[in-house]
Tab-separated table of C-alpha atoms in Angstrom:
chain	number	residue	atom	x	y	z
A	1	MET	CA	0.000	0.000	0.000
A	2	ASN	CA	2.833	2.365	0.924
A	3	LYS	CA	4.637	1.520	-2.313
A	4	LEU	CA	1.452	2.340	-4.237
A	5	ASN	CA	1.125	5.700	-2.488
A	6	ILE	CA	4.783	6.505	-3.131
A	7	HIS	CA	4.361	5.590	-6.790
A	8	SER	CA	1.237	7.820	-7.027
A	9	VAL	CA	3.088	10.754	-5.478
A	10	LYS	CA	6.028	10.296	-7.858
A	11	THR	CA	3.651	10.153	-10.824
A	12	LEU	CA	1.953	13.348	-9.657
A	13	VAL	CA	5.296	15.105	-9.276
A	14	VAL	CA	6.329	14.066	-12.793
A	15	PHE	CA	3.080	15.207	-14.410
A	16	PHE	CA	2.554	18.291	-12.204
A	17	PRO	CA	4.092	20.772	-14.706
A	18	LEU	CA	1.920	19.338	-17.490
A	19	ILE	CA	-1.281	19.511	-15.428
A	20	ILE	CA	-0.653	23.062	-14.217
A	21	SER	CA	0.648	24.508	-17.479
A	22	ILE	CA	-2.394	23.248	-19.412
A	23	LEU	CA	-4.774	25.257	-17.199
A	24	PRO	CA	-4.461	28.686	-18.938
A	25	LEU	CA	-4.762	26.978	-22.333
A	26	PHE	CA	-7.999	25.247	-21.319
A	27	VAL	CA	-9.480	28.431	-19.820
A	28	SER	CA	-8.718	30.424	-23.003
A	29	LEU	CA	-10.445	27.841	-25.187
A	30	PHE	CA	-13.444	27.664	-22.848
A	31	TRP	CA	-14.144	31.420	-22.870
A	32	ALA	CA	-13.421	31.744	-26.591
A	33	ALA	CA	-16.038	29.062	-27.324
A	34	LEU	CA	-18.531	30.629	-24.899
A	35	LEU	CA	-18.169	34.066	-26.510
A	36	LEU	CA	-18.598	32.610	-30.005
A	37	ILE	CA	-21.802	30.731	-29.184
A	38	SER	CA	-23.192	33.621	-27.144
A	39	LYS	CA	-26.439	35.145	-28.399
A	40	LYS	CA	-25.124	38.635	-27.588
A	41	ASN	CA	-24.384	39.631	-31.159
A	42	ILE	CA	-21.873	42.430	-30.626
A	43	VAL	CA	-18.606	42.771	-32.546
A	44	PRO	CA	-16.343	43.202	-29.463
A	45	ASN	CA	-17.413	39.754	-28.188
A	46	TYR	CA	-16.277	38.040	-31.389
A	47	TYR	CA	-13.076	40.059	-31.377
A	48	LEU	CA	-12.326	39.025	-27.779
A	49	ALA	CA	-13.005	35.401	-28.747
A	50	LEU	CA	-10.400	35.797	-31.498
A	51	ILE	CA	-7.847	37.146	-28.983
A	52	LEU	CA	-8.488	34.278	-26.559
A	53	SER	CA	-8.218	31.759	-29.378
A	54	LEU	CA	-4.877	33.210	-30.478
A	55	SER	CA	-3.600	33.244	-26.876
A	56	VAL	CA	-3.805	29.435	-26.946
A	57	ILE	CA	-0.609	29.413	-29.045
A	58	PRO	CA	1.699	31.142	-26.507
A	59	PHE	CA	0.095	29.177	-23.665
A	60	PHE	CA	0.747	25.941	-25.574
A	61	THR	CA	4.345	27.055	-26.136
A	62	ARG	CA	4.686	27.747	-22.402
A	63	LEU	CA	3.387	24.231	-21.772
A	64	LEU	CA	6.169	22.884	-24.011
A	65	TYR	CA	8.682	25.099	-22.224
A	66	PHE	CA	7.736	24.102	-18.680
A	67	ASN	CA	7.777	20.419	-19.655
A	68	ARG	CA	11.137	20.726	-21.452
A	69	LEU	CA	9.869	19.506	-24.809
A	70	TYR	CA	12.808	21.070	-26.620
A	71	ALA	CA	12.148	20.064	-30.234
A	72	LEU	CA	8.478	21.078	-30.220
A	73	PHE	CA	9.303	24.300	-28.382
A	74	ALA	CA	11.872	25.221	-31.051
A	75	CYS	CA	9.188	24.750	-33.739
A	76	MET	CA	6.576	26.864	-31.934
A	77	ASP	CA	8.881	29.569	-30.596
A	78	HIS	CA	8.700	31.984	-33.544
A	79	LEU	CA	4.909	31.843	-33.850
A	80	SER	CA	4.644	32.280	-30.081
A	81	ILE	CA	6.837	35.395	-30.257
A	82	PHE	CA	4.472	36.944	-32.809
A	83	ILE	CA	1.287	36.128	-30.857
A	84	SER	CA	2.754	37.066	-27.445
A	85	LEU	CA	3.787	40.497	-28.717
A	86	SER	CA	0.398	40.950	-30.407
A	87	VAL	CA	-1.788	40.289	-27.359
A	88	PHE	CA	-1.661	43.750	-25.767
A	89	PRO	CA	-2.164	45.701	-29.014
A	90	LEU	CA	-5.135	43.420	-29.722
A	91	LEU	CA	-6.493	43.891	-26.181
A	92	TYR	CA	-6.138	47.650	-26.585
A	93	TYR	CA	-8.169	47.487	-29.777
A	94	TYR	CA	-10.777	45.387	-27.975
A	95	VAL	CA	-11.212	48.252	-25.494
A	96	ARG	CA	-11.305	50.641	-28.445
A	97	LEU	CA	-14.100	48.605	-30.073
A	98	LEU	CA	-16.111	48.819	-26.867
A	99	THR	CA	-15.592	52.515	-26.335
A	100	HIS	CA	-14.527	54.296	-29.529
A	101	ASP	CA	-14.809	52.423	-32.848
A	102	PRO	CA	-18.289	51.179	-33.835
A	103	HIS	CA	-16.769	48.869	-36.462
A	104	VAL	CA	-13.481	47.050	-36.885
A	105	ASP	CA	-10.949	49.205	-38.709
A	106	TRP	CA	-8.332	46.812	-40.071
A	107	ARG	CA	-5.902	49.666	-40.654
A	108	TRP	CA	-5.109	49.452	-36.939
A	109	MET	CA	-3.402	46.142	-37.608
A	110	TRP	CA	-0.233	48.157	-38.169
A	111	MET	CA	0.209	47.757	-34.391
A	112	LEU	CA	1.207	44.139	-35.046
A	113	LEU	CA	4.137	45.157	-37.268
A	114	PRO	CA	6.823	45.139	-34.488
A	115	SER	CA	5.773	41.675	-33.330
A	116	PHE	CA	5.761	40.368	-36.912
A	117	LEU	CA	9.227	41.766	-37.663
A	118	LEU	CA	10.736	40.404	-34.440
A	119	ALA	CA	9.217	36.954	-35.036
A	120	LEU	CA	10.460	36.974	-38.633
A	121	PHE	CA	13.923	38.028	-37.491
A	122	SER	CA	13.992	35.188	-34.939
A	123	PHE	CA	12.905	32.706	-37.616
A	124	PHE	CA	15.680	33.757	-40.016
A	125	LEU	CA	18.300	33.622	-37.259
A	126	SER	CA	17.261	30.108	-36.212
A	127	SER	CA	17.114	28.955	-39.833
A	128	ALA	CA	20.659	30.192	-40.395
A	129	MET	CA	22.073	28.485	-37.282
A	130	ARG	CA	24.019	25.273	-37.411
A	131	PRO	CA	22.543	22.410	-35.314
A	132	GLU	CA	25.068	22.968	-32.507
A	133	GLU	CA	24.301	26.714	-32.461
A	134	LEU	CA	20.575	26.065	-32.333
A	135	ASN	CA	21.119	23.563	-29.531
A	136	MET	CA	23.203	26.153	-27.650
A	137	TYR	CA	20.500	28.802	-28.120
A	138	ILE	CA	17.688	26.511	-26.895
A	139	HIS	CA	19.490	24.921	-23.930
A	140	HIS	CA	21.847	27.642	-22.728
A	141	VAL	CA	19.958	30.840	-23.611
A	142	VAL	CA	16.252	29.970	-23.501
A	143	PHE	CA	16.240	27.247	-20.839
A	144	GLN	CA	19.451	28.479	-19.125
A	145	GLU	CA	20.751	24.945	-18.591
A	146	GLY	CA	24.351	24.122	-17.851
A	147	LYS	CA	27.260	26.520	-17.879
A	148	PHE	CA	27.243	29.379	-20.335
A	149	GLN	CA	29.900	29.089	-23.001
A	150	ARG	CA	30.891	32.669	-23.685
A	151	PRO	CA	31.332	34.268	-26.035
A	152	PHE	CA	28.334	32.900	-27.928
A	153	PRO	CA	28.485	32.540	-31.724
A	154	MET	CA	27.287	35.611	-33.605
A	155	LEU	CA	23.834	34.247	-34.506
A	156	VAL	CA	23.199	33.218	-30.894
A	157	GLN	CA	24.283	36.672	-29.740
A	158	TRP	CA	21.783	38.206	-32.143
A	159	GLN	CA	19.073	35.994	-30.623
A	160	VAL	CA	20.062	37.248	-27.155
A	161	ILE	CA	19.725	40.824	-28.416
A	162	ARG	CA	16.379	39.966	-30.034
A	163	MET	CA	15.092	38.573	-26.712
A	164	ALA	CA	16.096	41.798	-24.937
A	165	VAL	CA	14.349	43.885	-27.614
A	166	CYS	CA	11.205	41.740	-27.213
A	167	LYS	CA	11.156	42.516	-23.489
A	168	ILE	CA	11.474	46.244	-24.172
A	169	VAL	CA	8.770	46.171	-26.871
A	170	LEU	CA	6.400	44.246	-24.593
A	171	GLY	CA	6.948	46.761	-21.785
A	172	ILE	CA	6.212	49.691	-24.123
A	173	GLN	CA	3.123	47.925	-25.490
A	174	VAL	CA	1.724	47.298	-22.012
A	175	VAL	CA	2.193	50.909	-20.883
A	176	LEU	CA	0.789	52.487	-24.071
A	177	SER	CA	-2.148	50.060	-24.302
A	178	LEU	CA	-3.100	50.732	-20.705
A	179	TYR	CA	-2.777	54.518	-21.025
A	180	PHE	CA	-4.784	54.916	-24.224
A	181	GLY	CA	-7.276	52.230	-23.175
A	182	CYS	CA	-8.069	54.161	-19.972
A	183	ARG	CA	-8.500	57.366	-21.977
A	184	HIS	CA	-11.037	55.720	-24.279
A	185	VAL	CA	-12.976	54.317	-21.303
A	186	ILE	CA	-13.205	57.773	-19.683
A	187	GLN	CA	-14.426	59.351	-22.942
A	188	TYR	CA	-16.936	56.533	-23.426
A	189	LEU	CA	-18.395	56.973	-19.933
A	190	HIS	CA	-18.646	60.728	-20.513
A	191	ALA	CA	-20.606	60.066	-23.721
A	192	ILE	CA	-22.954	57.706	-21.855
A	193	LYS	CA	-23.438	60.286	-19.106
A	194	GLU	CA	-24.408	62.885	-21.683
A	195	ASN	CA	-26.759	60.666	-23.682
A	196	HIS	CA	-27.969	57.874	-21.347
A	197	PRO	CA	-27.845	59.065	-17.722
A	198	ASN	CA	-29.467	55.915	-16.348
A	199	LYS	CA	-27.032	53.634	-18.140
A	200	GLU	CA	-23.986	55.330	-16.641
A	201	ASP	CA	-23.796	53.375	-13.377
A	202	LYS	CA	-24.611	49.994	-14.954
A	203	GLU	CA	-22.192	50.400	-17.860
A	204	TRP	CA	-19.468	51.725	-15.560
A	205	ARG	CA	-19.678	48.576	-13.441
A	206	ARG	CA	-19.347	46.399	-16.557
A	207	ILE	CA	-16.543	48.313	-18.227
A	208	LYS	CA	-14.824	48.618	-14.832
A	209	TRP	CA	-14.334	44.839	-14.792
A	210	VAL	CA	-12.647	44.959	-18.190
A	211	LEU	CA	-10.467	47.878	-17.095
A	212	TRP	CA	-9.404	46.264	-13.812
A	213	VAL	CA	-8.568	42.938	-15.451
A	214	PHE	CA	-6.660	44.816	-18.150
A	215	CYS	CA	-4.653	46.674	-15.465
A	216	ILE	CA	-3.870	43.562	-13.402
A	217	LEU	CA	-2.982	41.533	-16.508
A	218	SER	CA	-0.682	44.358	-17.617
A	219	PHE	CA	1.063	44.506	-14.240
A	220	PHE	CA	1.457	40.720	-13.995
A	221	SER	CA	2.823	40.504	-17.541
A	222	LEU	CA	5.359	43.225	-16.764
A	223	VAL	CA	6.513	41.282	-13.693
A	224	ILE	CA	6.856	37.996	-15.619
A	225	ASN	CA	8.601	39.884	-18.418
A	226	ALA	CA	11.115	41.375	-15.960
A	227	VAL	CA	11.710	38.191	-13.929
A	228	GLY	CA	11.928	35.814	-16.881
A	229	GLU	CA	10.308	32.407	-17.333
A	230	PRO	CA	13.431	30.352	-16.422
A	231	ARG	CA	12.800	31.333	-12.787
A	232	PHE	CA	9.598	29.264	-12.866
A	233	ILE	CA	10.666	26.129	-14.671
A	234	ASP	CA	12.206	24.265	-11.697
A	235	LYS	CA	10.049	25.673	-8.900
A	236	GLN	CA	6.642	24.047	-8.703
A	237	SER	CA	5.248	26.667	-6.327
A	238	SER	CA	6.284	29.494	-8.695
A	239	LEU	CA	4.917	27.559	-11.663
A	240	LEU	CA	1.610	27.098	-9.843
A	241	ILE	CA	1.352	30.829	-9.091
A	242	ASP	CA	2.236	31.747	-12.685
A	243	CYS	CA	-0.227	29.408	-14.415
A	244	PHE	CA	-3.043	29.839	-11.901
A	245	THR	CA	-2.797	33.652	-12.069
A	246	TYR	CA	-2.925	33.651	-15.867
A	247	ALA	CA	-5.891	31.244	-15.816
A	248	LEU	CA	-7.711	33.435	-13.285
A	249	LEU	CA	-7.096	36.654	-15.232
A	250	ILE	CA	-8.199	35.067	-18.509
A	251	SER	CA	-11.368	33.823	-16.755
A	252	LEU	CA	-12.107	37.312	-15.414
A	253	LEU	CA	-11.502	38.857	-18.832
A	254	GLY	CA	-13.778	36.319	-20.521
A	255	PHE	CA	-16.439	36.811	-17.852
A	256	ALA	CA	-16.305	40.605	-18.181
A	257	GLY	CA	-16.469	40.402	-21.978
A	258	TYR	CA	-19.333	37.920	-21.896
A	259	HIS	CA	-21.432	40.329	-19.811
A	260	GLN	CA	-20.845	43.345	-22.061
A	261	HIS	CA	-24.197	44.191	-23.645
A	262	PHE	CA	-23.583	47.783	-24.712
A	263	SER	CA	-20.842	49.429	-26.759
A	264	ILE	CA	-20.078	52.607	-28.676
A	265	ALA	CA	-21.869	51.085	-31.687
A	266	ASP	CA	-25.142	51.042	-29.715
A	267	LEU	CA	-24.542	54.620	-28.592
A	268	GLU	CA	-24.066	55.755	-32.181
A	269	HIS	CA	-27.117	53.758	-33.273
A	270	PHE	CA	-29.285	55.674	-30.809
A	271	ALA	CA	-27.721	58.968	-31.906
A	272	ASN	CA	-28.364	58.251	-35.601
A	273	ASN	CA	-31.973	57.282	-34.915
A	274	ASN	CA	-32.512	60.528	-33.057
A	275	LYS	CA	-30.923	62.510	-35.881
A	276	ARG	CA	-33.392	60.965	-38.325
A	277	LYS	CA	-36.259	61.801	-35.963
A	278	LEU	CA	-34.975	65.348	-35.608
A	279	THR	CA	-34.986	65.927	-39.372
A	280	ARG	CA	-38.653	64.841	-39.491
A	281	THR	CA	-39.748	66.890	-36.479
A	282	LYS	CA	-40.934	70.475	-36.745
A	283	PRO	CA	-40.156	72.923	-33.911
A	284	THR	CA	-42.995	73.614	-31.495
A	285	ASN	CA	-44.630	77.024	-31.507
A	286	GLU	CA	-44.223	77.436	-27.759
A	287	TYR	CA	-40.413	77.749	-27.817
A	288	LYS	CA	-37.989	79.367	-30.219
A	289	PRO	CA	-35.383	76.679	-30.835
A	290	ASP	CA	-32.388	79.001	-31.094
A	291	SER	CA	-33.280	81.311	-28.248
A	292	ILE	CA	-34.686	79.097	-25.487
A	293	SER	CA	-33.276	80.038	-22.087
A	294	LYS	CA	-32.289	77.862	-19.178
A	295	VAL	CA	-35.372	79.105	-17.284
A	296	GLN	CA	-37.659	78.023	-20.120
A	297	LEU	CA	-35.869	74.697	-20.317
A	298	ASN	CA	-36.392	74.126	-16.584
A	299	GLU	CA	-40.055	75.067	-16.931
A	300	LEU	CA	-40.443	72.521	-19.729
A	301	MET	CA	-38.878	69.789	-17.592
A	302	GLU	CA	-41.067	70.583	-14.566
A	303	LYS	CA	-44.281	71.145	-16.502
A	304	GLU	CA	-44.137	68.000	-18.597
A	305	GLU	CA	-42.060	65.971	-16.100
A	306	LEU	CA	-39.777	64.744	-18.843
A	307	PHE	CA	-37.248	63.615	-16.224
A	308	ARG	CA	-39.554	60.780	-15.153
A	309	ASP	CA	-38.618	58.884	-18.317
A	310	PRO	CA	-35.783	56.519	-17.262
A	311	GLU	CA	-34.447	56.491	-20.835
A	312	LEU	CA	-34.509	60.284	-21.280
A	313	ARG	CA	-31.697	61.531	-23.493
A	314	MET	CA	-30.561	64.975	-24.488
A	315	THR	CA	-31.665	64.309	-28.052
A	316	ASP	CA	-35.206	63.568	-26.777
A	317	ILE	CA	-35.451	67.088	-25.334
A	318	ALA	CA	-33.918	68.515	-28.501
A	319	LEU	CA	-36.663	66.792	-30.474
A	320	LYS	CA	-39.260	68.236	-28.114
A	321	ILE	CA	-38.241	71.835	-28.685
A	322	GLY	CA	-36.993	71.368	-32.250
A	323	THR	CA	-33.358	72.305	-31.717
A	324	ASN	CA	-30.093	70.455	-32.021
A	325	ARG	CA	-28.181	68.578	-29.353
A	326	THR	CA	-25.144	70.878	-29.517
A	327	TYR	CA	-27.155	74.013	-28.738
A	328	LEU	CA	-29.016	72.254	-25.932
A	329	SER	CA	-25.782	70.922	-24.466
A	330	ARG	CA	-24.339	74.448	-24.370
A	331	ILE	CA	-27.408	75.762	-22.536
A	332	VAL	CA	-27.212	72.987	-19.923
A	333	ASN	CA	-23.450	72.997	-19.437
A	334	ASP	CA	-22.693	76.704	-19.651
A	335	GLU	CA	-25.625	78.153	-17.732
A	336	SER	CA	-25.945	75.519	-15.010
A	337	GLY	CA	-22.298	74.504	-14.664
A	338	SER	CA	-23.291	70.829	-14.706
A	339	ASN	CA	-23.593	68.090	-17.276
A	340	PHE	CA	-26.841	66.711	-18.652
A	341	CYS	CA	-26.860	63.724	-16.305
A	342	GLU	CA	-26.494	65.873	-13.171
A	343	TRP	CA	-29.070	68.351	-14.440
A	344	VAL	CA	-31.725	65.664	-15.072
A	345	ASN	CA	-30.997	63.856	-11.807
A	346	GLY	CA	-31.475	67.149	-9.972
A	347	PHE	CA	-35.130	67.195	-11.095
A	348	ARG	CA	-35.520	63.544	-10.148
A	349	ILE	CA	-34.170	64.089	-6.642
A	350	GLU	CA	-36.484	67.085	-6.085
A	351	TYR	CA	-39.435	65.007	-7.271
A	352	ALA	CA	-38.449	62.176	-4.933
A	353	LYS	CA	-38.107	64.584	-1.982
A	354	ASN	CA	-41.524	66.112	-2.636
A	355	THR	CA	-43.018	62.624	-2.891
A	356	MET	CA	-41.472	61.547	0.429
A	357	GLN	CA	-42.621	64.733	2.168
A	358	ASN	CA	-46.258	64.094	1.185
A	359	ASP	CA	-47.998	62.061	3.918
A	360	GLN	CA	-50.346	60.566	1.335
A	361	ASN	CA	-47.380	58.685	-0.117
A	362	ASP	CA	-46.381	56.882	3.080
A	363	HIS	CA	-47.513	53.594	1.572
A	364	LEU	CA	-44.935	53.873	-1.214
A	365	THR	CA	-41.590	52.105	-0.813
A	366	LEU	CA	-38.322	53.853	-1.583
A	367	ARG	CA	-37.887	51.599	-4.593
A	368	GLN	CA	-41.286	52.688	-5.950
A	369	ILE	CA	-40.412	56.339	-5.377
A	370	SER	CA	-37.127	55.750	-7.174
A	371	GLU	CA	-38.963	54.360	-10.219
A	372	MET	CA	-41.565	57.129	-10.148
A	373	SER	CA	-38.807	59.746	-10.127
A	374	GLY	CA	-37.238	58.356	-13.286
A	375	PHE	CA	-34.302	56.347	-11.952
A	376	ALA	CA	-33.666	53.083	-13.769
A	377	THR	CA	-32.343	51.316	-10.675
A	378	PHE	CA	-32.603	51.826	-6.929
A	379	GLY	CA	-28.814	51.678	-6.661
A	380	VAL	CA	-28.401	54.762	-8.858
A	381	PHE	CA	-31.157	56.564	-6.920
A	382	TYR	CA	-29.495	55.815	-3.574
A	383	LYS	CA	-26.075	56.894	-4.821
A	384	VAL	CA	-27.260	60.167	-6.407
A	385	PHE	CA	-29.563	61.049	-3.488
A	386	LYS	CA	-26.833	60.580	-0.873
A	387	ALA	CA	-24.321	62.544	-2.953
A	388	LYS	CA	-26.737	65.449	-3.382
A	389	GLU	CA	-28.406	65.564	0.069
A	390	GLY	CA	-25.620	64.148	2.221
A	391	ILE	CA	-27.839	61.464	3.778
A	392	PRO	CA	-29.481	58.246	2.461
A	393	PRO	CA	-33.086	58.534	1.178
A	394	GLY	CA	-34.429	56.400	4.042
A	395	GLU	CA	-32.920	58.695	6.654
A	396	TYR	CA	-34.228	61.761	4.799
A	397	ARG	CA	-37.719	60.283	4.721
A	398	ASN	CA	-37.694	59.555	8.460
A	399	SER	CA	-36.623	63.105	9.285
A	400	HIS	CA	-39.357	64.685	7.210
């Protein structure tokens, strides 16, 4: 029995690197398949599925590396270099598809040029090496086995330089992708705030997941890039941390992408529909479209209680008075010193306060008052009310 247990433990130790290193590969395939069969027909989902599918190649190459499958690793190395250095540019464009570009613009594929050139350079160097030089490069440089025989032959030295350049390029890619990705997210949320006030909180929570995973994945990749993979090959605890962290981050990214239901394409679709409505709508006689004041605009909101529509957009009010969104935005922003979202929510909070102060409404729950006031969710109502009044709505109601 003891011999059987010892044999089982030895078998587990032998196959441990294989079992652990296959985890990120499996997770990537799982989420790629789930995104492809998803009924949420948005372009960013398919694009993310493509990224996860491509990431299988470097994860498979890592599996070969951690299990010391030298010949197969040498065959996959050049393709893995190209895909590994393409991941962050592709992830950046995924964020861009969510927040900036309504359609895929293939001209942005120029971002993959550095990774392609470095992979091609590595391929030509390896092809030009003699068998003993290639063996030296794989064993002594990549796997760092045995004593280094310096100086290396010229082609091996060029591979060492190429590896250093790859690390620098990856670091630059991570920093730039993160910086510009965050900028696009901020602009996207500002556009939602201006056009869909009630979607702001919900969409921020969803895009926040993507942003956080992007940040953590960037940081972890920078650490692995700086430390180097040879540090993990003989330490099972380090290998476990490496593979498990990548699997977890890929799962979070897939989960966040799977739950994205709204993108810049939907925002532009709504804007285009409203433009078509605006061209067919004649201005009302009650207001002069190009000379309406902030006072008149407030009177319109209070009189017709437009703010009670949870899906109220700036273009809806522009349609009502027969003006354009730009002019209306200037009236709201310049004269009130607030954005459209804050301006509309101000009316909603006042309506909610008046409703709570009326004794005849004691039978209404806070959630019902939230819906009556025009808030899409109780969470947004609670957050906006507390920010504006300094106390939660329940406490306000009890004190009045």
